[in-house]
XYZ file of C-alpha atoms in Angstrom:
520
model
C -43.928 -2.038 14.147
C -40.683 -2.288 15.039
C -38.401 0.991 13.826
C -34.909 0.203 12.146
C -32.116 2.643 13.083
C -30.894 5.060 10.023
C -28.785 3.782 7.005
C -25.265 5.147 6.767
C -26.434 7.296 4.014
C -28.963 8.476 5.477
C -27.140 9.473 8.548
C -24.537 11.354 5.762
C -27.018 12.673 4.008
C -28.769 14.114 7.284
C -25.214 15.887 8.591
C -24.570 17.331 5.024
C -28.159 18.960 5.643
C -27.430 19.999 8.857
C -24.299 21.590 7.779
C -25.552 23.060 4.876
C -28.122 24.586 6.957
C -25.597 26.189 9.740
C -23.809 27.661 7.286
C -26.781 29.548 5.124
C -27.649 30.654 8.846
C -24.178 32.055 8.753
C -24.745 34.317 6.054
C -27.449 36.263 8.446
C -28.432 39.612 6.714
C -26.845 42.871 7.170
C -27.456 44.763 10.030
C -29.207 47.958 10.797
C -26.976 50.294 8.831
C -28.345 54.055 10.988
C -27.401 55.279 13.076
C -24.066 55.793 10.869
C -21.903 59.074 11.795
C -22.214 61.930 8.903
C -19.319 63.358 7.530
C -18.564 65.423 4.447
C -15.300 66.363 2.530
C -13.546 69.359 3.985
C -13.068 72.735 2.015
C -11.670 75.056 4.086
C -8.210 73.574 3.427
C -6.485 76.690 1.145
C -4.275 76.774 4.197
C -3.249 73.904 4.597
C 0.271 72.998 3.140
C -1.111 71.639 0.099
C -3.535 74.249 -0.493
C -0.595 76.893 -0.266
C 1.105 75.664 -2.828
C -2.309 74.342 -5.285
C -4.483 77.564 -4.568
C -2.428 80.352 -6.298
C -1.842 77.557 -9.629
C -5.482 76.507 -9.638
C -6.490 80.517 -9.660
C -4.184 81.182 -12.654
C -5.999 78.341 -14.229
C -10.111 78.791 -13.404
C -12.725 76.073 -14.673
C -9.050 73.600 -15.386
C -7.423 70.962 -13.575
C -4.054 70.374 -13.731
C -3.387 66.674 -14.669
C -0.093 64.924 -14.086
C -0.585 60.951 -15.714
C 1.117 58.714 -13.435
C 2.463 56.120 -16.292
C 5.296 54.651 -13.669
C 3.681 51.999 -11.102
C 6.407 52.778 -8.414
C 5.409 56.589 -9.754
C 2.193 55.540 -8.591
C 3.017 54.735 -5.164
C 5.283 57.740 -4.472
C 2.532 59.559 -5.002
C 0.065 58.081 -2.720
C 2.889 57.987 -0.100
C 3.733 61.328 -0.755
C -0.308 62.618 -0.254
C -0.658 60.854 2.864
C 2.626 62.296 4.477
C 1.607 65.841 3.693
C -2.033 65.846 4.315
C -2.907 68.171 7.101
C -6.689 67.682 7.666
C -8.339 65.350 5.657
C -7.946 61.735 3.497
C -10.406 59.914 1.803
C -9.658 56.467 0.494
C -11.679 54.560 -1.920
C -10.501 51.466 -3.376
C -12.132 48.005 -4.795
C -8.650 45.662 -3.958
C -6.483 46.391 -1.035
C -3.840 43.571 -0.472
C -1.539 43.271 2.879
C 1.342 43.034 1.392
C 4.372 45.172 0.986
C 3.043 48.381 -0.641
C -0.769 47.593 1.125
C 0.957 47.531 4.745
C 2.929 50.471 4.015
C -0.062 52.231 2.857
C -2.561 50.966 5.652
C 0.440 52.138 8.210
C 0.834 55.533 6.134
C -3.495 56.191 6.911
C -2.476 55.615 10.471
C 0.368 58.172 10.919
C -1.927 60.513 9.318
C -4.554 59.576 11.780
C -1.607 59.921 14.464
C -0.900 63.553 13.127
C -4.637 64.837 13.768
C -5.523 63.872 9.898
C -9.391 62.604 9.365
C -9.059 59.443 7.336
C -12.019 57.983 6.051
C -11.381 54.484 3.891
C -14.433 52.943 1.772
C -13.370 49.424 0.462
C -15.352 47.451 -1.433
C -15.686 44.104 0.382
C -15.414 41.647 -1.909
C -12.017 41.630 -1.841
C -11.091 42.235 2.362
C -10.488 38.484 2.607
C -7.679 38.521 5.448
C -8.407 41.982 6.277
C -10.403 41.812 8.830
C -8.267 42.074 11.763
C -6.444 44.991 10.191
C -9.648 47.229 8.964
C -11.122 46.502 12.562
C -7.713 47.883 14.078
C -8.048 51.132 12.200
C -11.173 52.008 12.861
C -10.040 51.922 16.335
C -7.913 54.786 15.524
C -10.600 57.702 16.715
C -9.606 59.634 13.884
C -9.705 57.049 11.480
C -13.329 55.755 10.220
C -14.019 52.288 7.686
C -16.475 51.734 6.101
C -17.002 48.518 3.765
C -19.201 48.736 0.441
C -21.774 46.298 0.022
C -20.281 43.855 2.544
C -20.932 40.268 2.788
C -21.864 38.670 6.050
C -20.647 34.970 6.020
C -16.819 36.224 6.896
C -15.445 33.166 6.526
C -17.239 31.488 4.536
C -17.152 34.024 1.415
C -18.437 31.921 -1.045
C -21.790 31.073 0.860
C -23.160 35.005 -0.164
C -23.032 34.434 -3.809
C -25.534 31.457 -2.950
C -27.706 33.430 -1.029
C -28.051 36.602 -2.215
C -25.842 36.590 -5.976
C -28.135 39.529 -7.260
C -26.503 41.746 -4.500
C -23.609 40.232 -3.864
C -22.200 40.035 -7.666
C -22.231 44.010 -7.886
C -19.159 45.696 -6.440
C -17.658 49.164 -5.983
C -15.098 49.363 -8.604
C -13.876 52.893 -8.022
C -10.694 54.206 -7.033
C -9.543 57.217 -5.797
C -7.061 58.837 -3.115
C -7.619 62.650 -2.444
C -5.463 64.322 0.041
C -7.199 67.715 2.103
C -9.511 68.282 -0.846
C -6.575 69.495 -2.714
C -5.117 66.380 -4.591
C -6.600 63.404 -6.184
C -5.205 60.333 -8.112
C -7.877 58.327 -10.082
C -7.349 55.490 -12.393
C -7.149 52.137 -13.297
C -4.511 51.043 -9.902
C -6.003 49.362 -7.068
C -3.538 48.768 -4.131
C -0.775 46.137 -4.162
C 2.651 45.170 -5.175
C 1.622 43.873 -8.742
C -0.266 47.532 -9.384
C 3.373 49.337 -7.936
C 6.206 47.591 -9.396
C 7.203 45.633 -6.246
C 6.952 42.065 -7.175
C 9.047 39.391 -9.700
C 5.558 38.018 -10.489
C 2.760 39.289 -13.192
C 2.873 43.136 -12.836
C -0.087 45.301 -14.376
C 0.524 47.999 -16.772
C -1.468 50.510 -15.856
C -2.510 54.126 -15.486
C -3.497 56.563 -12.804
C -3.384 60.492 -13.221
C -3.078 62.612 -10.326
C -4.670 65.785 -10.268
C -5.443 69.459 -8.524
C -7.979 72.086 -9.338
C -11.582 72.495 -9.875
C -12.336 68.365 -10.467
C -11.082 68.031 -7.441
C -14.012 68.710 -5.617
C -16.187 66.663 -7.530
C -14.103 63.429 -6.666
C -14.576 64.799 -3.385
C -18.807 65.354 -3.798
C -18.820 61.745 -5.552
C -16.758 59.931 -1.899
C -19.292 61.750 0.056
C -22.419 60.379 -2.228
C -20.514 56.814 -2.122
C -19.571 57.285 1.676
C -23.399 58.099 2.942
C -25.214 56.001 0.161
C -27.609 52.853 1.481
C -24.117 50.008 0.388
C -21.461 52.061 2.623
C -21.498 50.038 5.986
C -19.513 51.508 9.041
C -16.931 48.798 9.632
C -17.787 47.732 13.526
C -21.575 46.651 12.635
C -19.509 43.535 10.506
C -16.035 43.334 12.131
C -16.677 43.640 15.600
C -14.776 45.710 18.315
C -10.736 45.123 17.705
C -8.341 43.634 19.881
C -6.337 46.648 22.426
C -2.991 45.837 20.974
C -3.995 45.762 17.129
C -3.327 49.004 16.142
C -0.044 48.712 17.726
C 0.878 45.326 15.727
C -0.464 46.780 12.494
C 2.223 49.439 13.704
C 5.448 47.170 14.386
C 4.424 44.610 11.134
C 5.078 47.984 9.192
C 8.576 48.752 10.728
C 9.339 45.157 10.789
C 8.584 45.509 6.904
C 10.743 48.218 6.429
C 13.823 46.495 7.598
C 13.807 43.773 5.181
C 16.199 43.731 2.053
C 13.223 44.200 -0.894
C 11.370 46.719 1.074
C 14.801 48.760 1.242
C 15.727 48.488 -2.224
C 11.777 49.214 -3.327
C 11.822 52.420 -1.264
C 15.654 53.482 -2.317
C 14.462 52.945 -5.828
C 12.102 55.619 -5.046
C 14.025 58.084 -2.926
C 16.152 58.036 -6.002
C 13.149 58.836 -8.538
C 13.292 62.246 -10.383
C 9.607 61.847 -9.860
C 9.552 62.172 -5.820
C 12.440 64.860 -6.247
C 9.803 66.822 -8.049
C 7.190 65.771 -6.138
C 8.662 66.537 -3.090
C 9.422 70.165 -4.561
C 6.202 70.824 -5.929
C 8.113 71.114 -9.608
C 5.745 68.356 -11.261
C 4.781 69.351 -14.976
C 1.036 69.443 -15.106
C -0.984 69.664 -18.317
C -3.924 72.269 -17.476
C -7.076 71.182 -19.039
C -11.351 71.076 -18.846
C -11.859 68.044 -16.210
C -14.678 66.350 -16.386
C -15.768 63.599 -13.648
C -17.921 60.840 -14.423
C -19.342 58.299 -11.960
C -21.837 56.159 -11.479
C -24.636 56.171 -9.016
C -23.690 54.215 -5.983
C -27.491 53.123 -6.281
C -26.095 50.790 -9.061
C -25.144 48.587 -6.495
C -28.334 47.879 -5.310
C -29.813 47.435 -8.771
C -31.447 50.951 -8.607
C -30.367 53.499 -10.428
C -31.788 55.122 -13.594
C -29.903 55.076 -16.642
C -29.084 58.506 -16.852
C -27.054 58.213 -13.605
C -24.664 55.623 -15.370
C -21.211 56.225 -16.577
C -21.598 54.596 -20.440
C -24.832 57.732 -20.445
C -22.274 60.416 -18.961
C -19.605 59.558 -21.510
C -21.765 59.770 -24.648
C -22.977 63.229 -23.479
C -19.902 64.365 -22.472
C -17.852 62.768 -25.570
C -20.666 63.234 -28.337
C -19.746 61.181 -31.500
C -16.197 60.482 -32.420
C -15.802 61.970 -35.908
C -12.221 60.877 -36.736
C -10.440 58.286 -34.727
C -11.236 56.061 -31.230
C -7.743 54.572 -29.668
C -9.193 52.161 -26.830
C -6.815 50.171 -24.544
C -9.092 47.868 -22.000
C -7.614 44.843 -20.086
C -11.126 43.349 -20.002
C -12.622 43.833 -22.790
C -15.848 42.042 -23.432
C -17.810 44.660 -26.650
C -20.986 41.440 -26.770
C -22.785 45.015 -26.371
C -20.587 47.458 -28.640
C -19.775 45.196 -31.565
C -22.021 47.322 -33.293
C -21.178 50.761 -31.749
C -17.451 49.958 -33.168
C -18.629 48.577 -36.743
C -20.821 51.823 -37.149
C -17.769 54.382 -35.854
C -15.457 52.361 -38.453
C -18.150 52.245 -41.331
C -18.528 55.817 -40.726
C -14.354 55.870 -41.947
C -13.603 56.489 -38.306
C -10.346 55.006 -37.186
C -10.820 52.614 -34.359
C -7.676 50.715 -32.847
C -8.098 48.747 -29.847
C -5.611 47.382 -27.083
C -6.504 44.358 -24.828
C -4.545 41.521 -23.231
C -3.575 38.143 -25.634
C -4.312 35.522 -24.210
C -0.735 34.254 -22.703
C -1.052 37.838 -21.036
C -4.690 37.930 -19.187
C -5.480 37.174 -16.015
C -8.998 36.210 -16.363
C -9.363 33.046 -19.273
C -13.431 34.020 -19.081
C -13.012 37.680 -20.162
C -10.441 36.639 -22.975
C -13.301 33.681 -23.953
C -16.260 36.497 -23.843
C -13.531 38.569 -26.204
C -12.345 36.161 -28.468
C -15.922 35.133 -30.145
C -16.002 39.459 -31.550
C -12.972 39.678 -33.330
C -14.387 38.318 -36.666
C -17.025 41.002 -36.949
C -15.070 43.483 -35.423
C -11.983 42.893 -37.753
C -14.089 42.853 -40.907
C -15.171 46.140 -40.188
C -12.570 47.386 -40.091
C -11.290 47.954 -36.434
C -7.381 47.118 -35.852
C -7.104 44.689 -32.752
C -3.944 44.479 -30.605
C -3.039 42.085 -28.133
C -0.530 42.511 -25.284
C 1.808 40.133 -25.049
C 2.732 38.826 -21.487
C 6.577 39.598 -21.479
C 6.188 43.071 -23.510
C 9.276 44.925 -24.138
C 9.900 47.875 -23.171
C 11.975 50.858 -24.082
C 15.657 51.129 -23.498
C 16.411 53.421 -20.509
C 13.097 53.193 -19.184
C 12.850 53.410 -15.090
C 10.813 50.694 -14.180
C 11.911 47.897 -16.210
C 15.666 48.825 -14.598
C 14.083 48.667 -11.029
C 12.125 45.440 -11.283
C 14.149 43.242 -13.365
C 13.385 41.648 -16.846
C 11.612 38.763 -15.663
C 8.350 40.016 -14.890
C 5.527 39.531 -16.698
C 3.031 42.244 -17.576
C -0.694 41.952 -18.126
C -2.356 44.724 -19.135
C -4.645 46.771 -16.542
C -5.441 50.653 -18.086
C -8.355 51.325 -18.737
C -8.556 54.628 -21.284
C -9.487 55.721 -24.214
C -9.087 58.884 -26.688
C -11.500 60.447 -29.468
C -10.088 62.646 -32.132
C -7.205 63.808 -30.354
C -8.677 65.559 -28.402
C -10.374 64.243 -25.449
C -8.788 61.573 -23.266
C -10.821 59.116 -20.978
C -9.021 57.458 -17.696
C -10.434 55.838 -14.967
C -11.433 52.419 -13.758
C -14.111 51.848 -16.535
C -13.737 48.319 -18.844
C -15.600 48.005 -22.349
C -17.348 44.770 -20.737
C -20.760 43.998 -19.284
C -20.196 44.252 -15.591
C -18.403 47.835 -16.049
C -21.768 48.616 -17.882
C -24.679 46.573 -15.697
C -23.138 45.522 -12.910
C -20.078 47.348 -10.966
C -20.113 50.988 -10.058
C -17.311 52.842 -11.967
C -15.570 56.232 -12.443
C -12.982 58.224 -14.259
C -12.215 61.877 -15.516
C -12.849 63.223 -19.241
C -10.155 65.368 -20.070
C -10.256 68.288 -23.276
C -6.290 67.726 -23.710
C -4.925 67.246 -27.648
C -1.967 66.818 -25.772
C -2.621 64.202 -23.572
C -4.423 62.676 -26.491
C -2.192 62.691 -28.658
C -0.022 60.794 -26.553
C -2.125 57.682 -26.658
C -2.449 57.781 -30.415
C 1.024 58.109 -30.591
C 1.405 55.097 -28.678
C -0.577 52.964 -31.108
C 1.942 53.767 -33.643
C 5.473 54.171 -32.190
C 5.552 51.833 -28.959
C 2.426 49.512 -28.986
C 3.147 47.362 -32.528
C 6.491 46.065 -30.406
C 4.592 45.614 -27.491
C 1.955 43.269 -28.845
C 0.527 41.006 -31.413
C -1.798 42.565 -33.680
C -4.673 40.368 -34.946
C -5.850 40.314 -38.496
C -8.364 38.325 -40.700
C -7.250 36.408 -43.721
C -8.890 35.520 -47.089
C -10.266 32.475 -45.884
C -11.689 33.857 -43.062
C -9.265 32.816 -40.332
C -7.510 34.575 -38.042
C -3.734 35.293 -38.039
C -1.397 37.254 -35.465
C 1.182 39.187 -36.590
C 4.543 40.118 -34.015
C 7.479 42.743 -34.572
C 10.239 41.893 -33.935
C 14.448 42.732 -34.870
C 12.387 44.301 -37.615
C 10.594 41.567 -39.175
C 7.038 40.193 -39.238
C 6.058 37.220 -37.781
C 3.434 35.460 -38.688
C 1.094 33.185 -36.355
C -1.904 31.346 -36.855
C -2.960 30.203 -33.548
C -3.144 32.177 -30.180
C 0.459 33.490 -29.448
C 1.868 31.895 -26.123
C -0.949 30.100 -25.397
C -0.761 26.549 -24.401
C -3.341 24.120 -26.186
C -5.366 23.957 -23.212
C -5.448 27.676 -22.545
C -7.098 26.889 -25.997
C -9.399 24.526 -25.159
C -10.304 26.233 -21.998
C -11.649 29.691 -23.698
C -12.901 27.306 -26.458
C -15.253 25.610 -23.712
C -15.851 29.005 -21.622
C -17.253 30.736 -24.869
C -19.851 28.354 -25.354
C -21.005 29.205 -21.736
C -24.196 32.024 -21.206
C -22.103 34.162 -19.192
C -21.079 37.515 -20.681
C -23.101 39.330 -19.068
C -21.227 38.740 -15.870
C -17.853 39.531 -17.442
């Protein structure tokens, strides 16, 4: 019988296949992750120059940390500079975004003149977000006394997109946590990953957020919880993925970073911060600290791997720790998705406990998904009784204050904090969002601080500077919502989504009616 040669389709359809199947080969699966080096956190460092100046303040001060909130994003980045130029034995890095650009290649190139100096610098990334990094990560953990790991990596390198086909369950949990702790003696936690739009170094959208930096006893339990993250079954030695780097890379990572330096915005950004009142007191160890019961919560790095038990979860750890709110709950939460604490709010305010809540409008967020998994609660939550807010995207802010002279009036803000208070009293910061994947799916952390004052602060804010910063949403006798604006001191009334273009409309219209919240 005689054999006719393939169709053109069939030839297509025969390359896509082969294709296809090159690249799912691509994705591989992880390699042997032991032998891995072990390492733990150092705490013999009382004599180092840090611990000099912390030891006889923490002793005055036993069971407290001292807690300095870092409200400023340049602030932010002082400080992180600051820790890694003084450190004298030890830094450990955790982080879920890391971008190479300005303030991410000064950083990278401040872990390697540590390194230079004799400092141990251990950096866990999340991978998810090393796109581009390769190159660089590779180069550092070249440095013998620097050592990367990456947190539940993904094999296809360059093909990113090919894990989530091939293994979503694992690959759509991530390593959300964020810390920087200098010698065992220092730590800054929060909300900040690293890049320009977390430090005040970009005309683009900027974050608002909120780190705090702090010494004393919670110090070493940042430091216990790296060393649980660093040797747990998703922390990956960088070499088994990245391969050996190239002999001069270290050195280029070196001269990109002076390079850098010499250019007009880096000069300004890092005169801007010479100049700071902040790194003056920094730099003199005159920082006003607010000396409080410092409670760590963190998940189980387990979580990542779909194993760990509920009690090892941070929404478990808060309730113990916070108990019931009796009075008043002021939330502010970039991403906030409550499809599981619609209820949990609507009980607190039935209870005639005031709830107020801060989250992005939708001209200001930087995610249209989380803003659609939002939107569909505000009915219910409004009629019982919770106040909403909504950030606007160009927020004003108050006369005189630092950053908004350093970086111009044309940025745009989006909000990024993620923290919360309970009857004045106790103060939550950290990287944790009232959404789904902060709950189920991302590992998460933050510190529970006893401080009225510190508490008080945030309440404050809900009455004196937030109203001017943002809309606040209400529900009307027929049912429908309205958004209400100060401003020149009058009221301004909207009924339709401040901002927001019709199909930024349409767009969370369609995404709500999507079965996806629990990935938000």
């Amino acid at each position: 019988m005689a054999r006719f040669p393939p169709s053109p389709c069939q030839c297509l359809r025969r390359a896509l296949l082969a294709v296809l199947l090159c690249l799912l080969t691509a994705c591989g699966t992880l390699p042997p992750l032991e032998p891995r080096s072990q390492s733990h956190a150092y705490t013999d460092t009382a004599g180092t120059r840090l611990g000099r100046v912390i030891t006889p303040l923490a002793a005055v001060h036993p069971g407290q940390s001292g807690i300095h909130p870092l409200l400023d994003a340049r602030d932010a980045f002082a400080a992180r500079v600051h820790l890694a130029q003084t450190a004298e034995r030890s830094l450990d890095v955790q982080y879920y975004i890391w971008h190479k650009d300005m303030t991410g290649t000064l950083l990278f190139d401040a872990l390697r003149a540590a390194a230079e100096r004799g400092v141990r610098v251990r950096l866990l990334l999340d991978d998810n977000n090393t796109s581009g990094l390769d190159a660089t990560l590779a180069a550092l953990d070249a440095h013998p006394g620097i050592e990367v790991r990456l947190f539940n990596p993904l094999t296809a390198r360059n093909w990113r997109w090919l894990n989530y086909l091939t293994d979503f369950h694992r690959a759509n949990r991530r390593m959300h946590n964020k810390s920087f702790t200098a010698d065992n003696q220092v730590t800054i936690i929060g909300g900040r990953n690293v890049g320009d739009e977390y430090f005040g170094a970009t005309s683009g959208v900027l974050f608002s957020d909120l780190d705090v930096m702090a010494i004393g006893a919670v110090v070493q339990a940042v430091s216990d919880d790296f060393d649980l993250y660093w040797r747990s079954a998703s922390a990956y030695p960088a070499p088994l993925l990245l391969g050996s780097a190239a002999p001069d890379a270290l050195a280029k990572l070196e001269t990109e970073a002076a390079q850098l330096r010499t250019e007009e915005a880096t000069s300004a950004y890092m005169q801007a911060l010479r100049a700071s009142s902040f790194v003056q007191e920094l730099a003199a160890a005159r920082l006003p600290l607010e000396w409080a019961v410092t409670r760590m919560v963190s998940d189980d790095p387990a979580k990542a791997l779909g194993r760990a038990e509920p009690a090892g979860l941070v929404p478990q750890k808060l309730k113990a720790l916070i108990g019931d709110p009796v009075s008043r709950v002021s939330l502010v939460s970039p991403y906030f998705v409550p499809s599981e604490s619609v209820e949990f709010f609507s009980e607190l305010a039935d209870r005639g406990v005031e709830v107020d809540i801060l989250t992005n409008a939708l001209e200001a967020t930087d995610v249209a998904a989380v803003h659609a998994g939002y939107a569909k609660h505000r009915e219910p939550l409004l009629e019982a009784g919770v106040k909403l807010y909504e950030l606007k995207r160009l927020a004003p802010r108050p006369a005189g204050e630092r950053e908004a002279a350093l970086r111009g009036s044309s940025s745009a803000t989006s909000l990024h904090a993620k923290t919360f208070s309970v009857d004045r009293s106790r103060l939550f910061v950290g990287s944790f969002n009232f959404d789904p994947r902060s709950a189920r799916l991302n590992t998460e952390m933050g510190f529970v601080i006893d401080s009225p004052t510190l508490a008080g602060q945030l309440d404050a804010a809900f009455v004196q500077r937030i109203p001017a910063s943002a809309y606040q949403v209400q529900l009307g006798k027929d049912g429908r919502l309205f958004w209400t604006e100060q401003r020149d001191g009058q009221t301004i009334f909207r009924d339709t989504e401040p901002g927001a273009t019709l199909w930024q409309r349409f767009t969370v219209w369609l995404l709500s009616l999507l079965p996806i919240d629990s990935l938000l």
